[in-house]
Coordinates of C-alpha atoms in Angstrom, one line a residue:
M1202 CA -16.7 -43.1 22.5
A1203 CA -14.6 -40.6 20.5
E1204 CA -12.8 -39.6 23.6
K1205 CA -12.0 -43.2 24.6
E1206 CA -10.7 -43.9 21.1
F1207 CA -8.5 -40.9 21.2
E1208 CA -7.1 -42.0 24.6
N1209 CA -6.3 -45.4 23.1
G1210 CA -4.2 -43.7 20.4
S1211 CA -6.8 -44.0 17.6
P1212 CA -8.2 -40.5 16.9
P1213 CA -11.7 -40.3 15.5
L1214 CA -12.0 -39.8 11.8
E1215 CA -13.5 -36.3 12.1
H1216 CA -10.6 -35.0 14.3
K1217 CA -8.8 -32.1 12.7
P1218 CA -5.9 -29.9 13.9
P1219 CA -7.0 -26.4 15.1
A1220 CA -7.3 -23.8 12.4
Y1221 CA -5.7 -20.4 12.7
G1222 CA -7.6 -18.3 15.1
D1223 CA -9.5 -21.2 16.6
G1224 CA -9.3 -22.5 20.1
E1225 CA -7.8 -25.9 20.9
G1226 CA -10.9 -27.8 22.0
E1227 CA -10.4 -27.3 25.7
G1228 CA -9.6 -23.6 25.3
G1229 CA -13.0 -22.5 26.7
G1230 CA -12.0 -23.7 30.2
R1231 CA -8.5 -22.3 30.3
R1232 CA -7.5 -19.1 31.8
L1233 CA -7.4 -16.0 29.6
H1234 CA -3.7 -15.3 30.1
T1235 CA -2.9 -19.0 29.2
R1236 CA -4.9 -18.7 26.0
I1237 CA -3.1 -15.4 25.1
L1238 CA 0.3 -16.9 25.7
D1239 CA -0.5 -20.0 23.7
S1240 CA -1.7 -17.9 20.7
F1241 CA 1.9 -16.7 20.2
K1242 CA 3.1 -20.2 19.7
R1243 CA 3.9 -21.4 16.2
D1244 CA 1.2 -23.3 14.4
H1245 CA 2.6 -26.7 13.5
T1246 CA -0.3 -27.8 11.3
Q1247 CA 1.3 -26.0 8.4
H1248 CA 4.8 -25.2 7.2
A1249 CA 5.2 -21.9 5.4
T1250 CA 8.4 -23.2 3.8
P1251 CA 8.4 -26.9 3.0
R1252 CA 11.6 -28.4 4.3
G1253 CA 14.3 -28.9 1.6
S1254 CA 12.2 -27.5 -1.2
I1255 CA 13.4 -23.9 -1.5
G1256 CA 17.0 -23.1 -2.3
G1257 CA 18.0 -26.6 -1.0
D1258 CA 21.2 -26.8 -3.1
G1259 CA 22.2 -23.2 -2.2
R1260 CA 22.4 -22.2 -5.9
V1261 CA 19.2 -22.9 -7.9
F1262 CA 16.1 -21.1 -6.9
D1263 CA 13.1 -23.5 -6.6
L1264 CA 10.3 -21.6 -8.4
E1265 CA 7.7 -24.2 -8.0
G1266 CA 8.4 -24.5 -4.3
A1267 CA 8.3 -20.7 -3.8
A1268 CA 4.9 -20.5 -5.6
A1269 CA 3.5 -23.3 -3.4
A1270 CA 4.8 -21.8 -0.2
T1271 CA 3.3 -18.4 -0.8
A1272 CA 0.0 -19.9 -2.0
A1273 CA -0.3 -22.1 1.1
S1274 CA 0.6 -19.3 3.5
P1275 CA -1.1 -19.9 6.9
L1276 CA -1.9 -16.2 7.3
A1277 CA -5.4 -15.8 8.8
R1278 CA -8.1 -15.1 6.3
K1279 CA -10.3 -12.8 8.4
L1280 CA -10.6 -9.6 6.3
K1281 CA -14.2 -9.0 5.2
G1282 CA -15.5 -7.1 2.2
R1283 CA -16.2 -3.9 4.1
H1284 CA -12.6 -3.9 5.4
L1285 CA -11.1 -4.3 1.9
Q1286 CA -13.4 -1.7 0.4
M1287 CA -12.4 0.9 3.0
I1288 CA -8.7 0.0 2.6
A1289 CA -9.2 0.6 -1.1
I1290 CA -11.2 3.8 -0.8
G1291 CA -9.4 5.6 2.0
G1292 CA -6.4 3.5 2.9
S1293 CA -3.7 5.6 1.3
I1294 CA -5.3 9.0 1.9
G1295 CA -2.7 10.6 4.1
T1296 CA -0.2 13.5 4.4
G1297 CA 0.7 13.3 0.7
L1298 CA -2.8 14.6 0.0
F1299 CA -3.5 16.7 3.1
V1300 CA 0.0 18.4 3.4
G1301 CA 2.3 17.3 0.6
S1302 CA -0.1 18.8 -2.1
G1303 CA 0.8 22.2 -0.6
S1304 CA 4.4 22.1 -1.6
A1305 CA 3.4 20.6 -5.0
L1306 CA 1.0 23.5 -5.5
A1307 CA 3.8 26.0 -4.7
K1308 CA 6.3 24.3 -7.1
G1309 CA 4.0 23.7 -10.1
G1310 CA 0.8 25.8 -9.7
P1311 CA -2.8 24.6 -9.8
A1312 CA -2.9 23.4 -13.4
S1313 CA 0.3 21.3 -12.9
L1314 CA -1.2 19.9 -9.7
L1315 CA -4.4 18.8 -11.5
I1316 CA -2.6 17.4 -14.6
A1317 CA 0.0 15.4 -12.6
F1318 CA -2.5 13.9 -10.1
T1319 CA -4.8 13.0 -13.0
L1320 CA -2.1 11.2 -15.0
I1321 CA -0.8 9.4 -11.9
G1322 CA -4.4 8.5 -11.1
V1323 CA -4.8 6.9 -14.6
M1324 CA -1.6 5.0 -14.0
L1325 CA -2.8 3.8 -10.6
Y1326 CA -6.2 2.8 -12.0
S1327 CA -4.5 0.6 -14.5
T1328 CA -2.0 -0.8 -12.0
V1329 CA -4.6 -1.7 -9.4
H1330 CA -6.7 -3.4 -12.0
A1331 CA -3.7 -5.5 -13.1
L1332 CA -3.0 -6.4 -9.5
G1333 CA -6.6 -7.3 -8.9
E1334 CA -6.7 -9.7 -11.9
M1335 CA -3.7 -11.6 -10.5
A1336 CA -4.6 -11.3 -6.9
V1337 CA -8.1 -12.8 -7.4
L1338 CA -6.6 -15.7 -9.3
F1339 CA -3.6 -16.2 -7.1
P1340 CA -4.3 -14.6 -3.6
V1341 CA -0.8 -15.3 -2.3
A1342 CA 1.0 -13.7 0.6
G1343 CA 3.2 -10.8 -0.3
S1344 CA 1.7 -10.7 -3.7
F1345 CA 4.0 -8.0 -5.3
A1346 CA 7.3 -9.8 -4.7
A1347 CA 5.6 -13.1 -5.3
Y1348 CA 4.3 -12.1 -8.8
S1349 CA 7.7 -10.7 -9.8
T1350 CA 9.3 -14.0 -8.7
R1351 CA 6.7 -16.0 -10.6
F1352 CA 6.3 -14.0 -13.8
L1353 CA 9.5 -12.0 -14.2
D1354 CA 12.6 -13.1 -12.5
P1355 CA 13.2 -14.5 -8.9
A1356 CA 16.1 -12.0 -8.5
W1357 CA 13.8 -9.1 -9.4
G1358 CA 11.2 -10.6 -6.9
F1359 CA 14.0 -10.5 -4.2
A1360 CA 14.8 -6.9 -5.0
M1361 CA 11.2 -5.8 -5.1
G1362 CA 10.3 -7.7 -1.9
W1363 CA 13.1 -6.1 0.1
N1364 CA 12.5 -2.7 -1.5
Y1365 CA 8.9 -2.9 -0.4
A1366 CA 9.7 -4.2 3.1
M1367 CA 12.3 -1.4 3.5
Q1368 CA 9.8 1.2 2.5
W1369 CA 7.3 0.2 5.2
L1370 CA 10.0 -0.4 7.8
V1371 CA 11.2 3.1 7.7
V1372 CA 7.7 4.6 7.4
L1373 CA 6.7 3.6 10.9
P1374 CA 9.3 5.8 12.8
L1375 CA 8.7 8.6 10.2
E1376 CA 5.0 8.6 10.7
I1377 CA 5.2 8.4 14.5
T1378 CA 7.5 11.4 14.5
A1379 CA 5.1 13.2 12.1
A1380 CA 2.2 12.5 14.5
T1381 CA 4.1 14.2 17.3
I1382 CA 4.5 17.2 15.0
T1383 CA 0.7 17.4 14.5
I1384 CA 0.5 17.8 18.3
E1385 CA 2.6 21.0 18.1
F1386 CA -0.4 22.5 16.4
W1387 CA -2.0 22.6 19.9
T1388 CA 0.9 22.6 22.3
T1389 CA 4.7 22.8 22.3
T1390 CA 5.4 22.4 26.0
V1391 CA 5.0 18.7 26.4
N1392 CA 8.1 16.4 25.7
K1393 CA 7.8 14.7 22.3
A1394 CA 9.0 11.4 23.7
I1395 CA 5.7 11.1 25.7
F1396 CA 3.6 11.2 22.5
V1397 CA 6.1 8.9 20.6
T1398 CA 5.5 6.3 23.4
I1399 CA 1.7 6.7 23.2
F1400 CA 1.5 6.4 19.4
W1401 CA 4.0 3.5 19.2
V1402 CA 2.2 1.5 21.8
A1403 CA -1.2 2.1 20.1
I1404 CA 0.0 1.1 16.7
V1405 CA 1.8 -2.1 18.0
L1406 CA -1.3 -3.1 20.0
I1407 CA -3.5 -2.8 17.0
N1408 CA -1.3 -5.1 15.0
L1409 CA -1.1 -7.6 17.9
F1410 CA -4.8 -8.1 17.4
G1411 CA -4.0 -9.7 14.1
V1412 CA -5.4 -8.9 10.7
R1413 CA -8.8 -8.3 12.2
G1414 CA -7.4 -5.6 14.4
Y1415 CA -5.7 -4.0 11.4
G1416 CA -8.9 -4.3 9.3
E1417 CA -11.1 -2.7 12.0
A1418 CA -8.6 0.1 12.7
E1419 CA -8.3 0.9 9.0
F1420 CA -12.0 0.8 8.6
V1421 CA -12.4 3.5 11.3
F1422 CA -9.4 5.5 10.1
S1423 CA -10.5 5.4 6.5
M1424 CA -14.1 6.4 7.4
V1425 CA -12.8 9.5 9.2
K1426 CA -10.6 10.5 6.3
V1427 CA -13.3 9.9 3.7
I1428 CA -15.9 12.0 5.7
A1429 CA -13.2 14.8 6.1
V1430 CA -12.5 14.9 2.4
I1431 CA -16.2 14.9 1.4
G1432 CA -16.8 17.6 4.0
F1433 CA -14.0 19.7 2.6
I1434 CA -15.3 19.3 -1.0
I1435 CA -18.8 20.6 0.1
L1436 CA -17.2 23.4 2.0
G1437 CA -14.8 24.2 -0.9
V1438 CA -17.7 24.5 -3.4
I1439 CA -19.5 26.9 -1.0
L1440 CA -16.4 29.0 -0.5
T1441 CA -15.5 29.1 -4.2
C1442 CA -19.0 30.4 -4.9
G1443 CA -18.7 33.1 -2.3
G1444 CA -20.7 31.5 0.5
G1445 CA -18.0 31.9 3.2
P1446 CA -18.1 34.2 6.2
Q1447 CA -16.1 36.9 4.3
G1448 CA -18.2 36.5 1.2
G1449 CA -17.0 37.3 -2.3
Y1450 CA -16.9 35.1 -5.4
I1451 CA -13.6 33.4 -5.9
G1452 CA -14.1 31.2 -9.0
G1453 CA -10.9 30.9 -11.1
K1454 CA -9.3 34.1 -9.8
Y1455 CA -6.1 32.5 -8.7
W1456 CA -5.7 30.7 -12.1
H1457 CA -5.3 34.1 -13.6
N1458 CA -3.3 35.8 -10.8
P1459 CA -0.7 34.5 -10.0
G1460 CA -1.4 32.0 -12.7
A1461 CA -2.1 28.3 -13.6
F1462 CA 1.5 27.2 -13.9
N1463 CA 4.7 27.9 -11.9
H1464 CA 8.3 27.0 -13.0
G1465 CA 7.0 25.7 -16.4
F1466 CA 7.6 22.0 -17.4
K1467 CA 10.1 21.4 -14.6
G1468 CA 7.5 22.5 -12.1
L1469 CA 5.1 19.9 -13.6
C1470 CA 7.7 17.2 -13.3
S1471 CA 8.3 18.1 -9.7
V1472 CA 4.5 17.6 -9.0
F1473 CA 4.6 14.2 -10.8
V1474 CA 6.9 12.9 -8.1
T1475 CA 4.8 14.4 -5.2
A1476 CA 1.6 12.9 -6.8
A1477 CA 3.2 9.5 -7.0
F1478 CA 4.1 9.6 -3.3
A1479 CA 0.6 10.8 -2.4
F1480 CA -0.9 7.6 -3.9
A1481 CA 1.6 5.3 -2.1
G1482 CA -0.2 2.5 -0.3
T1483 CA -2.9 2.0 -2.9
E1484 CA -1.5 -1.4 -3.6
L1485 CA -2.2 -2.6 0.0
V1486 CA -5.6 -3.8 -1.2
G1487 CA -3.7 -6.5 -3.2
L1488 CA -1.5 -7.5 -0.2
A1489 CA -4.6 -7.9 1.9
A1490 CA -6.0 -10.4 -0.7
A1491 CA -4.2 -13.3 1.0
E1492 CA -6.0 -12.6 4.3
T1493 CA -9.5 -12.0 2.8
A1494 CA -12.2 -14.5 3.4
N1495 CA -13.5 -14.5 -0.2
P1496 CA -11.1 -12.5 -2.5
R1497 CA -12.9 -13.6 -5.6
K1498 CA -16.0 -11.6 -4.6
S1499 CA -14.7 -8.8 -2.3
L1500 CA -11.5 -7.9 -4.2
P1501 CA -13.0 -6.9 -7.5
T1502 CA -15.5 -4.6 -5.7
A1503 CA -12.7 -3.0 -3.8
I1504 CA -10.5 -2.6 -6.9
K1505 CA -13.3 -0.9 -8.8
Q1506 CA -13.8 1.6 -6.0
V1507 CA -10.3 2.8 -6.4
F1508 CA -11.7 4.7 -9.5
W1509 CA -14.0 6.7 -7.2
R1510 CA -11.3 7.4 -4.7
I1511 CA -9.0 8.7 -7.3
T1512 CA -11.7 10.8 -9.0
L1513 CA -13.5 12.1 -5.9
F1514 CA -10.9 12.4 -3.2
Y1515 CA -7.9 13.4 -5.1
I1516 CA -8.9 15.2 -8.4
V1517 CA -12.0 17.0 -7.1
S1518 CA -10.5 18.0 -3.7
L1519 CA -7.2 19.3 -5.4
L1520 CA -9.2 21.2 -8.0
L1521 CA -10.9 23.1 -5.2
V1522 CA -7.5 23.6 -3.4
G1523 CA -6.2 25.1 -6.6
L1524 CA -9.2 27.5 -6.7
L1525 CA -9.0 28.5 -3.1
V1526 CA -5.2 28.9 -2.5
P1527 CA -2.8 30.8 -4.8
Y1528 CA 0.5 29.0 -5.5
D1529 CA 2.5 32.0 -4.1
E1530 CA 0.9 31.7 -0.7
P1531 CA 4.0 31.8 1.6
R1532 CA 2.6 29.3 4.2
L1533 CA 2.6 26.5 1.6
L1534 CA 6.4 26.2 2.0
S1535 CA 6.6 26.7 5.7
A1536 CA 6.3 23.0 6.7
K1537 CA 8.6 21.6 9.3
S1538 CA 7.7 18.2 8.0
G1539 CA 5.3 16.3 5.8
A1540 CA 2.7 16.4 8.6
D1541 CA 2.8 20.1 9.5
A1542 CA -0.9 21.2 9.3
K1543 CA 0.1 24.9 9.2
A1544 CA 1.3 24.2 5.6
S1545 CA -1.7 22.2 4.6
P1546 CA -3.5 23.8 1.7
F1547 CA -6.8 22.4 3.2
V1548 CA -6.1 24.3 6.5
I1549 CA -4.9 27.4 4.7
A1550 CA -8.1 27.5 2.5
I1551 CA -10.3 27.2 5.7
R1552 CA -8.3 29.9 7.5
N1553 CA -8.3 32.3 4.5
A1554 CA -12.1 32.0 4.5
G1555 CA -12.1 33.3 8.1
I1556 CA -13.5 30.1 9.6
T1557 CA -12.3 29.3 13.2
G1558 CA -12.3 25.9 14.8
L1559 CA -12.2 23.8 11.6
P1560 CA -8.4 24.1 11.3
S1561 CA -8.1 22.1 14.6
V1562 CA -10.5 19.5 13.2
M1563 CA -8.4 19.2 10.0
N1564 CA -5.3 18.8 12.1
A1565 CA -6.9 16.0 14.0
V1566 CA -7.8 14.3 10.7
I1567 CA -4.1 14.7 9.6
M1568 CA -3.0 13.0 12.8
I1569 CA -5.4 10.1 12.2
A1570 CA -4.1 9.9 8.6
V1571 CA -0.5 9.7 10.0
L1572 CA -1.5 6.9 12.5
S1573 CA -3.3 5.1 9.7
V1574 CA -0.1 5.0 7.6
G1575 CA 1.9 3.9 10.6
N1576 CA -0.6 1.1 11.2
S1577 CA -0.3 0.0 7.6
S1578 CA 3.5 0.1 7.8
I1579 CA 3.6 -2.8 10.3
Y1580 CA 1.0 -4.7 8.4
G1581 CA 2.8 -4.2 5.0
S1582 CA 6.4 -4.9 6.2
S1583 CA 5.6 -7.9 8.3
R1584 CA 3.6 -9.7 5.6
T1585 CA 6.2 -8.9 3.0
L1586 CA 9.0 -10.2 5.2
A1587 CA 7.0 -13.4 5.8
A1588 CA 6.5 -13.9 2.1
L1589 CA 10.2 -13.4 1.4
A1590 CA 11.1 -16.0 4.0
E1591 CA 8.5 -18.4 2.5
Q1592 CA 10.3 -18.0 -0.9
G1593 CA 13.7 -18.6 0.6
Q1594 CA 14.7 -14.9 0.0
A1595 CA 15.0 -14.0 3.7
P1596 CA 15.9 -15.8 7.0
K1597 CA 13.4 -18.6 7.7
I1598 CA 12.6 -17.2 11.1
L1599 CA 10.7 -14.4 9.5
A1600 CA 8.2 -17.0 8.2
Y1601 CA 7.1 -17.7 11.9
I1602 CA 3.3 -17.4 12.0
D1603 CA 1.6 -18.0 15.2
R1604 CA -1.8 -19.7 16.0
K1605 CA -3.7 -16.5 15.3
G1606 CA -2.2 -16.2 11.9
R1607 CA 0.2 -13.3 12.9
P1608 CA 3.7 -13.1 11.4
M1609 CA 5.1 -12.3 14.8
V1610 CA 8.8 -12.0 14.0
G1611 CA 8.1 -9.6 11.2
I1612 CA 5.8 -7.6 13.5
A1613 CA 8.5 -7.6 16.2
I1614 CA 11.2 -6.3 13.8
A1615 CA 8.9 -3.6 12.4
S1616 CA 8.0 -2.5 16.0
F1617 CA 11.6 -2.4 17.1
I1618 CA 12.6 -0.2 14.1
G1619 CA 9.7 2.0 15.1
L1620 CA 11.6 2.9 18.2
L1621 CA 13.8 5.1 16.0
A1622 CA 10.9 7.6 16.4
Y1623 CA 12.5 8.6 19.7
L1624 CA 15.0 10.5 17.5
A1625 CA 12.2 13.0 17.3
A1626 CA 13.5 14.5 20.6
S1627 CA 17.1 14.7 19.1
D1628 CA 18.7 17.5 17.3
K1629 CA 19.7 15.0 14.6
Q1630 CA 16.0 14.3 13.8
T1631 CA 16.0 16.0 10.3
D1632 CA 19.2 14.4 9.0
A1633 CA 18.3 10.9 10.2
F1634 CA 14.8 10.8 8.8
T1635 CA 15.7 12.6 5.5
W1636 CA 18.1 9.7 4.7
M1637 CA 15.8 7.0 5.9
L1638 CA 13.1 8.3 3.7
A1639 CA 15.6 8.5 0.8
L1640 CA 16.2 4.7 1.2
S1641 CA 12.6 4.1 0.2
G1642 CA 11.7 7.2 -1.8
L1643 CA 11.2 5.4 -5.1
S1644 CA 9.8 2.2 -3.6
S1645 CA 6.2 2.7 -4.8
I1646 CA 7.3 3.5 -8.4
F1647 CA 9.3 0.3 -8.6
T1648 CA 6.4 -1.7 -7.1
W1649 CA 3.8 -0.3 -9.4
G1650 CA 6.0 -0.7 -12.5
S1651 CA 6.7 -4.4 -11.5
I1652 CA 3.0 -5.1 -11.0
C1653 CA 2.2 -3.8 -14.5
L1654 CA 5.1 -5.7 -16.1
A1655 CA 4.2 -8.9 -14.2
H1656 CA 0.6 -8.6 -15.5
I1657 CA 1.8 -8.2 -19.1
R1658 CA 4.0 -11.3 -18.8
F1659 CA 1.2 -13.2 -17.0
R1660 CA -1.2 -12.4 -19.9
K1661 CA 1.3 -13.6 -22.4
A1662 CA 1.9 -16.9 -20.5
W1663 CA -1.9 -17.3 -20.2
R1664 CA -2.2 -17.1 -24.0
V1665 CA 0.9 -19.2 -24.8
Q1666 CA -0.3 -22.0 -22.5
E1667 CA -3.7 -21.9 -24.4
R1668 CA -5.8 -20.6 -21.5
S1669 CA -9.0 -18.6 -22.2
L1670 CA -9.6 -15.2 -20.7
D1671 CA -13.1 -16.5 -19.8
E1672 CA -11.4 -18.6 -17.1
L1673 CA -10.3 -15.4 -15.2
A1674 CA -12.6 -14.7 -12.2
F1675 CA -11.8 -11.0 -12.6
R1676 CA -10.5 -9.3 -15.7
S1677 CA -8.7 -6.0 -15.6
Q1678 CA -11.0 -3.3 -17.2
P1679 CA -8.2 -1.4 -19.0
G1680 CA -6.7 -4.8 -19.9
I1681 CA -3.2 -5.3 -21.3
I1682 CA -3.2 -1.8 -22.8
G1683 CA -3.8 -0.3 -19.4
S1684 CA -0.8 -2.3 -18.0
W1685 CA 1.4 -1.0 -20.8
L1686 CA 0.2 2.6 -20.1
G1687 CA 0.8 2.1 -16.4
F1688 CA 4.3 0.7 -17.0
G1689 CA 5.1 3.6 -19.4
L1690 CA 3.9 6.2 -16.9
N1691 CA 5.9 4.6 -14.1
C1692 CA 9.0 4.9 -16.3
L1693 CA 8.3 8.5 -17.0
V1694 CA 8.0 9.3 -13.3
L1695 CA 11.4 7.7 -12.8
I1696 CA 12.8 9.9 -15.5
A1697 CA 11.1 13.0 -14.0
Q1698 CA 12.5 12.1 -10.6
F1699 CA 16.0 11.7 -12.0
W1700 CA 15.8 15.1 -13.7
T1701 CA 14.3 17.0 -10.8
G1702 CA 16.7 15.3 -8.4
F1703 CA 19.7 16.2 -10.6
A1704 CA 18.5 19.7 -11.5
P1705 CA 15.8 20.8 -9.0
V1706 CA 13.7 24.0 -9.4
D1707 CA 16.1 25.9 -7.1
Y1708 CA 19.2 24.5 -8.8
A1709 CA 20.9 27.8 -9.2
E1710 CA 20.7 28.6 -5.5
L1711 CA 22.3 25.3 -4.3
S1712 CA 25.9 24.7 -3.7
T1713 CA 27.7 21.7 -5.2
A1714 CA 27.3 19.7 -2.0
G1715 CA 23.7 20.7 -1.8
R1716 CA 23.1 19.5 -5.4
V1717 CA 24.7 16.1 -4.7
S1718 CA 22.8 15.7 -1.4
N1719 CA 19.5 16.6 -3.2
F1720 CA 20.1 14.0 -5.9
F1721 CA 20.8 11.2 -3.5
E1722 CA 17.9 12.1 -1.3
A1723 CA 15.7 11.8 -4.4
Y1724 CA 17.3 8.8 -6.0
L1725 CA 19.1 6.7 -3.4
A1726 CA 16.5 3.9 -3.7
A1727 CA 17.4 3.1 -7.3
P1728 CA 21.0 2.0 -6.9
I1729 CA 20.0 0.0 -3.8
V1730 CA 17.3 -1.9 -5.9
I1731 CA 19.8 -2.5 -8.7
L1732 CA 22.4 -3.7 -6.3
C1733 CA 20.0 -6.2 -4.7
Y1734 CA 19.0 -7.5 -8.1
V1735 CA 22.5 -7.9 -9.5
A1736 CA 23.9 -9.5 -6.3
Y1737 CA 21.0 -12.1 -6.1
K1738 CA 21.2 -12.7 -9.8
I1739 CA 25.0 -13.4 -9.7
R1740 CA 24.7 -15.5 -6.5
Y1741 CA 21.8 -17.8 -7.5
R1742 CA 21.9 -17.4 -11.4
T1743 CA 18.1 -17.1 -11.5
P1744 CA 16.4 -17.4 -14.9
I1745 CA 14.3 -14.8 -16.5
M1746 CA 10.9 -16.5 -16.7
R1747 CA 9.7 -17.6 -20.1
S1748 CA 6.0 -17.7 -20.9
K1749 CA 5.9 -21.4 -21.5
D1750 CA 7.6 -22.2 -18.2
M1751 CA 5.5 -20.0 -15.9
D1752 CA 3.5 -21.8 -13.2
L1753 CA -0.2 -20.9 -13.8
H1754 CA -1.6 -23.7 -11.6
T1755 CA -0.1 -23.4 -8.0
G1756 CA -2.3 -21.4 -5.7
I1757 CA -5.4 -20.8 -7.8
R1758 CA -8.0 -20.3 -5.1
E1759 CA -11.2 -21.6 -6.7
L1760 CA -11.2 -25.2 -8.0
N1761 CA -14.7 -25.1 -9.7
I1762 CA -14.2 -21.7 -11.2
D1763 CA -16.1 -22.4 -14.4
A1764 CA -19.4 -23.3 -12.6
L1765 CA -19.1 -20.3 -10.3
L1766 CA -18.5 -17.9 -13.1
A1767 CA -21.4 -19.3 -15.1
E1768 CA -23.6 -18.8 -12.1
E1769 CA -22.5 -15.2 -11.7
R1770 CA -23.0 -14.4 -15.3
A1771 CA -26.5 -15.9 -15.3
E1772 CA -27.3 -13.7 -12.3
K1773 CA -25.8 -10.6 -14.0
A1774 CA -28.0 -11.2 -17.1
T1775 CA -31.1 -10.6 -14.9
W1776 CA -29.9 -7.2 -13.6
P1777 CA -31.6 -4.0 -14.9
A1778 CA -29.4 -1.6 -16.8
W1779 CA -28.8 0.8 -13.9
K1780 CA -27.5 -2.0 -11.7
K1781 CA -25.2 -3.2 -14.5
A1782 CA -23.8 0.3 -14.9
Y1783 CA -23.3 0.6 -11.1
K1784 CA -21.6 -2.7 -10.8
F1785 CA -19.3 -1.9 -13.7
F1786 CA -17.8 0.9 -11.6
C1787 CA -18.5 -0.4 -8.1

């Protein structure tokens, strides 16, 4: 009956257009290649950017339209709680921890390493909680730029969006090149271009499987990294206590000779910058909120687990590194790149203990970490570009999202830029990638600072518009004080980066050209961000958002939030004390 009505032009009442990731009714009987090709077609059931609503007059930025567009993003919501938790726990554990901590140890010493990573950890804990509060309430696509647009200034949202997209766009070729360098640990006879091709194809294929492919890959990658770090912590405790093959109690020997600090306060500031870069990617858990099946439940759990990642995987492992490797160890500064396992303090600690075989295992973990970051780079850049397009801050073609919920144009652009990795076989490799990295060197600092400031402004608007904190599905544990602390620490890192860029530790040994080059390598991202902000501000004359004018309605995920929260609180009241304590942190 329904089929007959449909043929006569009157569709049945229950007929709905296909959802993202679903078949089209008759899909089961079609050939596989036809279904695959059709999945790349644009989904016409939703429009990422409503026609005529964003920037329609070419001058005034439509804030309400931008908020609605990002809130109604048709990205597939297929990430599960376990994906989000592993992205939070192990997602950003990479070469910054495994290799970059070595140069930081050499510049500042073990005490500076511990102090800097602890303070940056406190800053990130506050930042991620602020992001979690906003992302649970407004799980919108490209949340960092969207929150800056919504709660600060559309021009700053434009600058932050392109800053963040640029960071991830240049990371892909950098990480693929770094992965080829990890191969040199085993062999140097095979042409690098072969491995560039293998790694590039693997990363692109993972992202062509959509957000589920990204989630599953990151689940596996993060699991490997987490197991490796836990294994090193156990091994490190044994070696420190003298249980290695060569025996002998180590304890705090290297904190006395050669010492706990190197290069004084400037050495500490140098480590601040390295620590901030090592934590880059932590914010991806917020970006993934728009593609999570139930962000209100899974995101708070993932956010809280960042505490354990910071404490266990960074602080504890680096404490052991400082105990096992002296800062004057010459191999710490022998790295050809940020992925050279020979300069990894983890590998050096294992080799110093006389253990064979494990250095190769650690190198394999470093290679997996590099590929994990490369995988995240396509995910992060494509989603950010789609969000910018939805808000009218990028060409509309970038908002193209296919029937499987993939931002295909963004993925294609990120993949194409990834082909720059073939410069790995060129003699210009070092120069090219040094300046590409400089373009995005401060990206994470600007992103985290903007998140904290957006949360501060959001909380003020929430109060001014007479909303109760009890209405929030998830509340930041450090609260508004944590956001001020996070914002202040981000500003301090920017100041430290400026100082160490202008007058580095080896300042006296550098020529004038070397000092200028060193400064722009460290600080090139700042003038680019300022230029983007000023140009957009002048072109569109965007307003700085006032608390009373902020949109606190568009895009709220749950409609019956009061009843749901009341039900959850009643359930929590029945929990024993141990479960309340566990859930507070996890």
